[in-house]
CSV table of C-alpha atoms (C1' of nucleotides) in Angstrom, one decimal:
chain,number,residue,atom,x,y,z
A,1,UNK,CA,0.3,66.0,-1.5
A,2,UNK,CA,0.2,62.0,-1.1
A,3,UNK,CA,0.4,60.0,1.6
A,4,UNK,CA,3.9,58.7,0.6
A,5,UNK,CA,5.2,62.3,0.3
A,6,UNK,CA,3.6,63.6,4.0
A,7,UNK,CA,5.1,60.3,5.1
A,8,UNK,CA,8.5,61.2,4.2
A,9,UNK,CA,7.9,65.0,5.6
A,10,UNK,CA,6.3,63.7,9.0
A,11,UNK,CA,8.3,61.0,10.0
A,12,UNK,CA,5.1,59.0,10.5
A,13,UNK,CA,4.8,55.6,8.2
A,14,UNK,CA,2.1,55.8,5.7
A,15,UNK,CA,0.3,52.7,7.8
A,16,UNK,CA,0.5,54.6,11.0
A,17,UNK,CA,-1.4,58.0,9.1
A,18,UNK,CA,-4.2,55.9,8.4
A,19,UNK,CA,-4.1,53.9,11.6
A,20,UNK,CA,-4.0,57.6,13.3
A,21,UNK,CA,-6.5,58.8,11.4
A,22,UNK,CA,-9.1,55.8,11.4
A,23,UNK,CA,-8.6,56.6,15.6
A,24,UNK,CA,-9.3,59.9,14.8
A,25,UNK,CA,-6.2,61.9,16.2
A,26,UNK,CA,-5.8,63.0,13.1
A,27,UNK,CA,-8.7,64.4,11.0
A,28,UNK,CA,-10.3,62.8,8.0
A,29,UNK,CA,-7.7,63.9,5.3
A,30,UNK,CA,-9.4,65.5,2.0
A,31,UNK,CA,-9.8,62.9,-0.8
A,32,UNK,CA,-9.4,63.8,-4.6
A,33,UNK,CA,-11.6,62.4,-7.4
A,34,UNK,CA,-9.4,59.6,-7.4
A,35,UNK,CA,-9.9,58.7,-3.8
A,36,UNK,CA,-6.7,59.0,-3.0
A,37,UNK,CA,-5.9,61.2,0.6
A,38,UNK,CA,-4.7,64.5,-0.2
A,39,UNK,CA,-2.8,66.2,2.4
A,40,UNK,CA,-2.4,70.1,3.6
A,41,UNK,CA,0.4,71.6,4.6
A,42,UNK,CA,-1.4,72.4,7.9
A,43,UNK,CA,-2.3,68.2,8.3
A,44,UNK,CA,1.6,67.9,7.2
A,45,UNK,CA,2.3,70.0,10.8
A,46,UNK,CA,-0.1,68.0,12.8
A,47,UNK,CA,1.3,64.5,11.9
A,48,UNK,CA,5.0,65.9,12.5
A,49,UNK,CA,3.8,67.3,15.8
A,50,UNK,CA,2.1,64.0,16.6
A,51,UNK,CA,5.3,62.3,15.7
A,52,UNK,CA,7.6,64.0,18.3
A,53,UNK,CA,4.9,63.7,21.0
A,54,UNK,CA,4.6,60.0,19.6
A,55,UNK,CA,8.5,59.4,19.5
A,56,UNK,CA,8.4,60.8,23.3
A,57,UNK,CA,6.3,58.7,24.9
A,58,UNK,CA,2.9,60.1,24.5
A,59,UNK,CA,0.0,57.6,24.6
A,60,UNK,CA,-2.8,57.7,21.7
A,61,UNK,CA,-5.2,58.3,24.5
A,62,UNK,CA,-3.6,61.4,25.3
A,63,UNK,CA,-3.0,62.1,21.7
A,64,UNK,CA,-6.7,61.9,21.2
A,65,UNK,CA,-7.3,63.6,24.0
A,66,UNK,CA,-5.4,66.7,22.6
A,67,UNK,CA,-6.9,66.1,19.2
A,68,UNK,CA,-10.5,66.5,20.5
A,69,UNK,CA,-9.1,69.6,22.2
A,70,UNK,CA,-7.9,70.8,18.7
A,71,UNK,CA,-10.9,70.1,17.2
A,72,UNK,CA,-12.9,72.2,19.8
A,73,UNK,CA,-10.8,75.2,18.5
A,74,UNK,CA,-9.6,78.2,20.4
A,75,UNK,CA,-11.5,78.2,23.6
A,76,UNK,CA,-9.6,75.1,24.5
A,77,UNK,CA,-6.0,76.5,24.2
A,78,UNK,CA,-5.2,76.8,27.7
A,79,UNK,CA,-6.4,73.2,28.4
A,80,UNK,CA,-4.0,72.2,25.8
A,81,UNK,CA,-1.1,74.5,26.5
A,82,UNK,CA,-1.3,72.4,29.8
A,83,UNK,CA,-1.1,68.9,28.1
A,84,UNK,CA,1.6,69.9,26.4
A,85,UNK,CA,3.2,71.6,29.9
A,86,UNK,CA,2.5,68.4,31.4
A,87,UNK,CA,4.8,65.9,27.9
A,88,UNK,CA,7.4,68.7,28.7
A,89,UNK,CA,7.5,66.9,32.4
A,90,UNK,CA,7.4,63.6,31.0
A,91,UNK,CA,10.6,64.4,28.9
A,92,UNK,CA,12.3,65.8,32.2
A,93,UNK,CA,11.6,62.1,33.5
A,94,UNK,CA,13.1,60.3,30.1
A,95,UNK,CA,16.0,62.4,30.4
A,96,UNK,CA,16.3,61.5,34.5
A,97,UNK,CA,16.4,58.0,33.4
A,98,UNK,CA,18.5,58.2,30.5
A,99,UNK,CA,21.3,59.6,33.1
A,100,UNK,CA,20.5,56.9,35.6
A,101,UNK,CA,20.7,54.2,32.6
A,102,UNK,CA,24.0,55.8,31.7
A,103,UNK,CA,25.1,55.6,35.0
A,104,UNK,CA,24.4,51.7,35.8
A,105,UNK,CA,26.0,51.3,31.8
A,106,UNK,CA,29.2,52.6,32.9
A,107,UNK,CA,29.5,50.9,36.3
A,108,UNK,CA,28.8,47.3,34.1
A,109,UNK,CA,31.1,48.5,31.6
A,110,UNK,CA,34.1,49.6,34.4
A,111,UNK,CA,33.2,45.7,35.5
A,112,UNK,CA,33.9,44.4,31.9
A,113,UNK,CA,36.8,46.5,31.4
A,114,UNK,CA,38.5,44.9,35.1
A,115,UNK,CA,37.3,41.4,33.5
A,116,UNK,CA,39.1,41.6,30.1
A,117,UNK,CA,42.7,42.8,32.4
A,118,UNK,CA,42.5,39.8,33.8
A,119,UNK,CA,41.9,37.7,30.5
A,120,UNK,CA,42.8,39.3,28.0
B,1,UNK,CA,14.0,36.9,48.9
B,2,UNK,CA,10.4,36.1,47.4
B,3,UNK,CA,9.0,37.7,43.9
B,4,UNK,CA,7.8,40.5,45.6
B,5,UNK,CA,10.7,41.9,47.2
B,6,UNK,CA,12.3,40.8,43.9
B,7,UNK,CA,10.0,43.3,42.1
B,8,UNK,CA,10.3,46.0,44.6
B,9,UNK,CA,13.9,45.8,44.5
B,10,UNK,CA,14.4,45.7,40.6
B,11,UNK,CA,11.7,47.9,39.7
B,12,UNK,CA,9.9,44.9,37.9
B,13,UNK,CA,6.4,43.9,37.9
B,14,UNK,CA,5.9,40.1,39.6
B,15,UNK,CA,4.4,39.5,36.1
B,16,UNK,CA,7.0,41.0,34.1
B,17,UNK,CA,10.1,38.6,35.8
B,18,UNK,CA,7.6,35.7,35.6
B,19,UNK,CA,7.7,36.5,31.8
B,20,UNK,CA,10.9,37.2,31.6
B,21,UNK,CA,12.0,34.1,33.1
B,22,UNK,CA,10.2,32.5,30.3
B,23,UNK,CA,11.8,34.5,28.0
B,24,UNK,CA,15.0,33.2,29.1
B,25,UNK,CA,16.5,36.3,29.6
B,26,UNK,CA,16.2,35.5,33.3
B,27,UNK,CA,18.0,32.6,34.4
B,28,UNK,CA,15.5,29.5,35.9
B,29,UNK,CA,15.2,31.3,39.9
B,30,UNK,CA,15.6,28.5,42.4
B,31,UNK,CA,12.9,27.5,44.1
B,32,UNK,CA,12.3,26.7,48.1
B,33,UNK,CA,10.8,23.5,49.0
B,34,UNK,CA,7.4,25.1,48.9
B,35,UNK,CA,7.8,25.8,44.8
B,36,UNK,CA,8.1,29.5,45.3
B,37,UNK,CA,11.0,31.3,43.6
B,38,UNK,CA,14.1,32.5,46.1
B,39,UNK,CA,15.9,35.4,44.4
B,40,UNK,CA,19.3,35.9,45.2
B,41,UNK,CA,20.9,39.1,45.3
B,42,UNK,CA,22.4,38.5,42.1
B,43,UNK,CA,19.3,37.4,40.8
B,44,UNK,CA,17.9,41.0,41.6
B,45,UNK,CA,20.8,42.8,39.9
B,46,UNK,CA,20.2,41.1,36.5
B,47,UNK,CA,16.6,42.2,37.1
B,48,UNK,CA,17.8,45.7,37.6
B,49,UNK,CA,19.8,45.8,34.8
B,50,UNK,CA,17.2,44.6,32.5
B,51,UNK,CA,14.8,47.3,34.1
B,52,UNK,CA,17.1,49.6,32.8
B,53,UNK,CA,17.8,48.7,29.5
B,54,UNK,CA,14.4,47.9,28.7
B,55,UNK,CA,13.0,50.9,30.6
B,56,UNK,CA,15.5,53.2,27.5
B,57,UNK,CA,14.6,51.0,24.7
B,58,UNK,CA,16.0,48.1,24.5
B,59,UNK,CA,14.3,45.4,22.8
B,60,UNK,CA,14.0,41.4,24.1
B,61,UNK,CA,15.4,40.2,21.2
B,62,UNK,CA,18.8,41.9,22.0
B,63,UNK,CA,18.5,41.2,25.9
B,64,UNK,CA,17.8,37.6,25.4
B,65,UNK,CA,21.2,38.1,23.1
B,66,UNK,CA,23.1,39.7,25.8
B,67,UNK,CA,21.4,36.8,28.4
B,68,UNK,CA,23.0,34.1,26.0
B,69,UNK,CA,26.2,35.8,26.0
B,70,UNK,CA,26.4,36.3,30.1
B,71,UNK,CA,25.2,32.5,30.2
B,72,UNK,CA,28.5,31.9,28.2
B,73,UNK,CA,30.5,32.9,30.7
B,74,UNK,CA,33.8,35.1,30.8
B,75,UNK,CA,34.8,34.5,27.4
B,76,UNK,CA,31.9,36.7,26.0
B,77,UNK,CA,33.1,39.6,28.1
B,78,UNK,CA,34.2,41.8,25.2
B,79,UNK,CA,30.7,41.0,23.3
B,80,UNK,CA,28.7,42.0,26.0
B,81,UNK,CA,30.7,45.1,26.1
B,82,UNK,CA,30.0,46.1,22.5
B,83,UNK,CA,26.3,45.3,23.3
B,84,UNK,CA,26.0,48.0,25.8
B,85,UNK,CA,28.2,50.5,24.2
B,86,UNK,CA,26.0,50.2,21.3
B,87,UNK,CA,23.2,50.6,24.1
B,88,UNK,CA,24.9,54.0,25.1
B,89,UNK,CA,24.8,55.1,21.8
B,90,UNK,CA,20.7,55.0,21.7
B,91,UNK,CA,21.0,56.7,25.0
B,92,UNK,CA,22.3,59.3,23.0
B,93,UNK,CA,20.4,59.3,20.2
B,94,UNK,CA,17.0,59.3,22.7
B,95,UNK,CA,18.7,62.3,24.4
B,96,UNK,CA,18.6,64.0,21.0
B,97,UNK,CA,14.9,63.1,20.5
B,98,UNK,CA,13.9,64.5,23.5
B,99,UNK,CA,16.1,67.8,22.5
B,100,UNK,CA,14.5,68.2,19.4
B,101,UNK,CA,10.9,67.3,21.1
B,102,UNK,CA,11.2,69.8,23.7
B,103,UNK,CA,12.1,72.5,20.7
B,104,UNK,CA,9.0,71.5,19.1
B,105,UNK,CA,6.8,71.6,22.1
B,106,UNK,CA,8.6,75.3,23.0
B,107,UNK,CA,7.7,76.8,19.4
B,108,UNK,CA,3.8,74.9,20.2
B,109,UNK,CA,3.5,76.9,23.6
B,110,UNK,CA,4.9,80.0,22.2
B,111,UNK,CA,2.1,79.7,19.6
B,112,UNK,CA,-0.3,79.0,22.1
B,113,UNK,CA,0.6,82.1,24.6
B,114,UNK,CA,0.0,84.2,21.2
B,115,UNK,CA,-3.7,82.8,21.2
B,116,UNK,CA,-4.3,83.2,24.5
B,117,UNK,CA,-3.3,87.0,24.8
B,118,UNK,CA,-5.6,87.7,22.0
B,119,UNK,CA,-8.4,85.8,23.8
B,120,UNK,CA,-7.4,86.2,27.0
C,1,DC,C1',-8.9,22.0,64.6
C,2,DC,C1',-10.9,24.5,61.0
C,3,DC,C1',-11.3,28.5,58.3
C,4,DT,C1',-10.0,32.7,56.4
C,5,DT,C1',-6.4,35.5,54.6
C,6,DG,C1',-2.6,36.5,51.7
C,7,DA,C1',1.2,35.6,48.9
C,8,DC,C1',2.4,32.8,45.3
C,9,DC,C1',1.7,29.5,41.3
C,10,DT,C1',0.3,28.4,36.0
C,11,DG,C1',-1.8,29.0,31.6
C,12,DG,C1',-4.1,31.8,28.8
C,13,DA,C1',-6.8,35.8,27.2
C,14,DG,C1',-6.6,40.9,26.5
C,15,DT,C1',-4.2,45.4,25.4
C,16,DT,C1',-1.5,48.9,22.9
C,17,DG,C1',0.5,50.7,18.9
C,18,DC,C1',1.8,49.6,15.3
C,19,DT,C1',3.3,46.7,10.8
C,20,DC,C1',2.5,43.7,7.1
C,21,DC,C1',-0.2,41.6,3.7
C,22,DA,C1',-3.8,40.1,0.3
C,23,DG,C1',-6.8,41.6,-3.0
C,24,DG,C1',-8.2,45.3,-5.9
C,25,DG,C1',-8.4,49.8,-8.6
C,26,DA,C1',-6.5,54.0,-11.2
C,27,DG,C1',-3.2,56.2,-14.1
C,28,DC,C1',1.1,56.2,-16.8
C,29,DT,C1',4.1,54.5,-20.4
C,30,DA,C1',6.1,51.6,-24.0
D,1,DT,C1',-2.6,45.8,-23.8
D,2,DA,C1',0.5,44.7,-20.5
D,3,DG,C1',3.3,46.0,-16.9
D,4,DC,C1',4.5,49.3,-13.3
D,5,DT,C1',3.8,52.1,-9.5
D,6,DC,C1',1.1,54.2,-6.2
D,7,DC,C1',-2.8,54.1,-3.6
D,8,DC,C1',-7.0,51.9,-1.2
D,9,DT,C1',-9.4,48.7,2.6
D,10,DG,C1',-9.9,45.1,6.0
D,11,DG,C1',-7.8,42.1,8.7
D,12,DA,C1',-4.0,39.2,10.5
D,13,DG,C1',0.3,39.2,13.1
D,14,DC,C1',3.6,41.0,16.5
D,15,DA,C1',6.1,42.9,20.8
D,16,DA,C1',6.0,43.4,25.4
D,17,DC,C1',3.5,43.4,28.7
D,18,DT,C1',-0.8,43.1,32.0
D,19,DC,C1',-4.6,41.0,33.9
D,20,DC,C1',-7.3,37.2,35.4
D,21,DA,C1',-9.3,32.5,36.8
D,22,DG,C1',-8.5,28.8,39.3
D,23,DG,C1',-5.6,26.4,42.4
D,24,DT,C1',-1.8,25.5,46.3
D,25,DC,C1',0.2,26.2,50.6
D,26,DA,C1',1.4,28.4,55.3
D,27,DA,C1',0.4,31.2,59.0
D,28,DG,C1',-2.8,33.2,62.3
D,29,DG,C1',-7.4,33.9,64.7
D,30,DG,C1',-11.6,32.0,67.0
DNA sequence: CCCTTGACCTGGAGTTGCTCCAGGGAGCTA
DNA sequence: TAGCTCCCTGGAGCAACTCCAGGTCAAGGG
């Protein structure tokens, strides 16, 4: 498929595909005769998979860090099951701060609400 | 209190409340007869606010918004309200990312436990 | 009294991770 | 044959910091 069409099914723009793969977290997608990339359904996965870690927080260094990993193959699974241990972490932070954000929202917002009693 | 304690307190870098004082989305901090900045204690709980909201997303554009509206005064009260509620709502909608991430990186490590019992 | 140390100042360059754009080609269709 | 759409590349621009050079001032030690 085209890069429009793995756009669509990653969630990635088609910009950011080819800035992710000239940094080479994503591997050099086939060409056809016409030059144009063509891509898998297994590069479709990748890109989607680099989207959530993306989306989550992940930096590109560690996203090329796991892609080098990748490209190793199997004898590097455990080293990457452990990256990926460690983004599951990082989301238990986000979350921790999304609760503390919620909680300072609703104190400012209790505030507001006193404000507008008085003048409303 | 100087930047220091200012940063400590808000969770701010010195640079980051320098910049954002430029920004305007800090108010101009007084300044003690030796041209350092004195932050009050209100001074630090704008700066902890903005850690927060910027620290789940929020952009500059829309703090310098809610800076204009605060520098208003009480009239803006029910506009500043909106402006966080809308701010909760990408709470939730992060919340939701980080669901769905977690999923991903769950079906990943499944995959990857697979592998490694094969090739143990 | 002088000198070092340390915290702060300003202005500006550098970084990350995109995003947008100019300029150009290939294929379809009317 | 022109117009349309989709793609390509290289490079500029942007957000939100972060770091640094070069300078000021106050306090403390020798």
């Amino acid at each position: 498929m085209l890069i429009s069409e793995a756009s669509i099914r990653s969630g990635l723009s088609a910009d950011t595909i080819r800035y992710y793969e000239k940094s080479g977290i994503v591997p050099a997608i086939d060409r056809g005769a016409d030059g144009l990339r063509r891509f898998s359904p297994e590069n479709v996965e990748w890109l989607t998979l680099l989207y959530w870690l993306r989306k989550t927080g992940m930096s590109m260094k560690d996203m090329q860090c796991f892609a080098a990993l990748y490209r190793e193959g199997g004898r590097t699974v455990s080293e990457r099951k452990a990256l990926l241990l460690g983004h599951a972490e990082t989301l238990k932070r986000k979350r921790a701060d999304l609760d503390r954000c919620e909680e300072v929202l609703a104190e400012k917002l209790a505030i507001y609400d006193k404000l507008e009693g008085k003048h409303p």
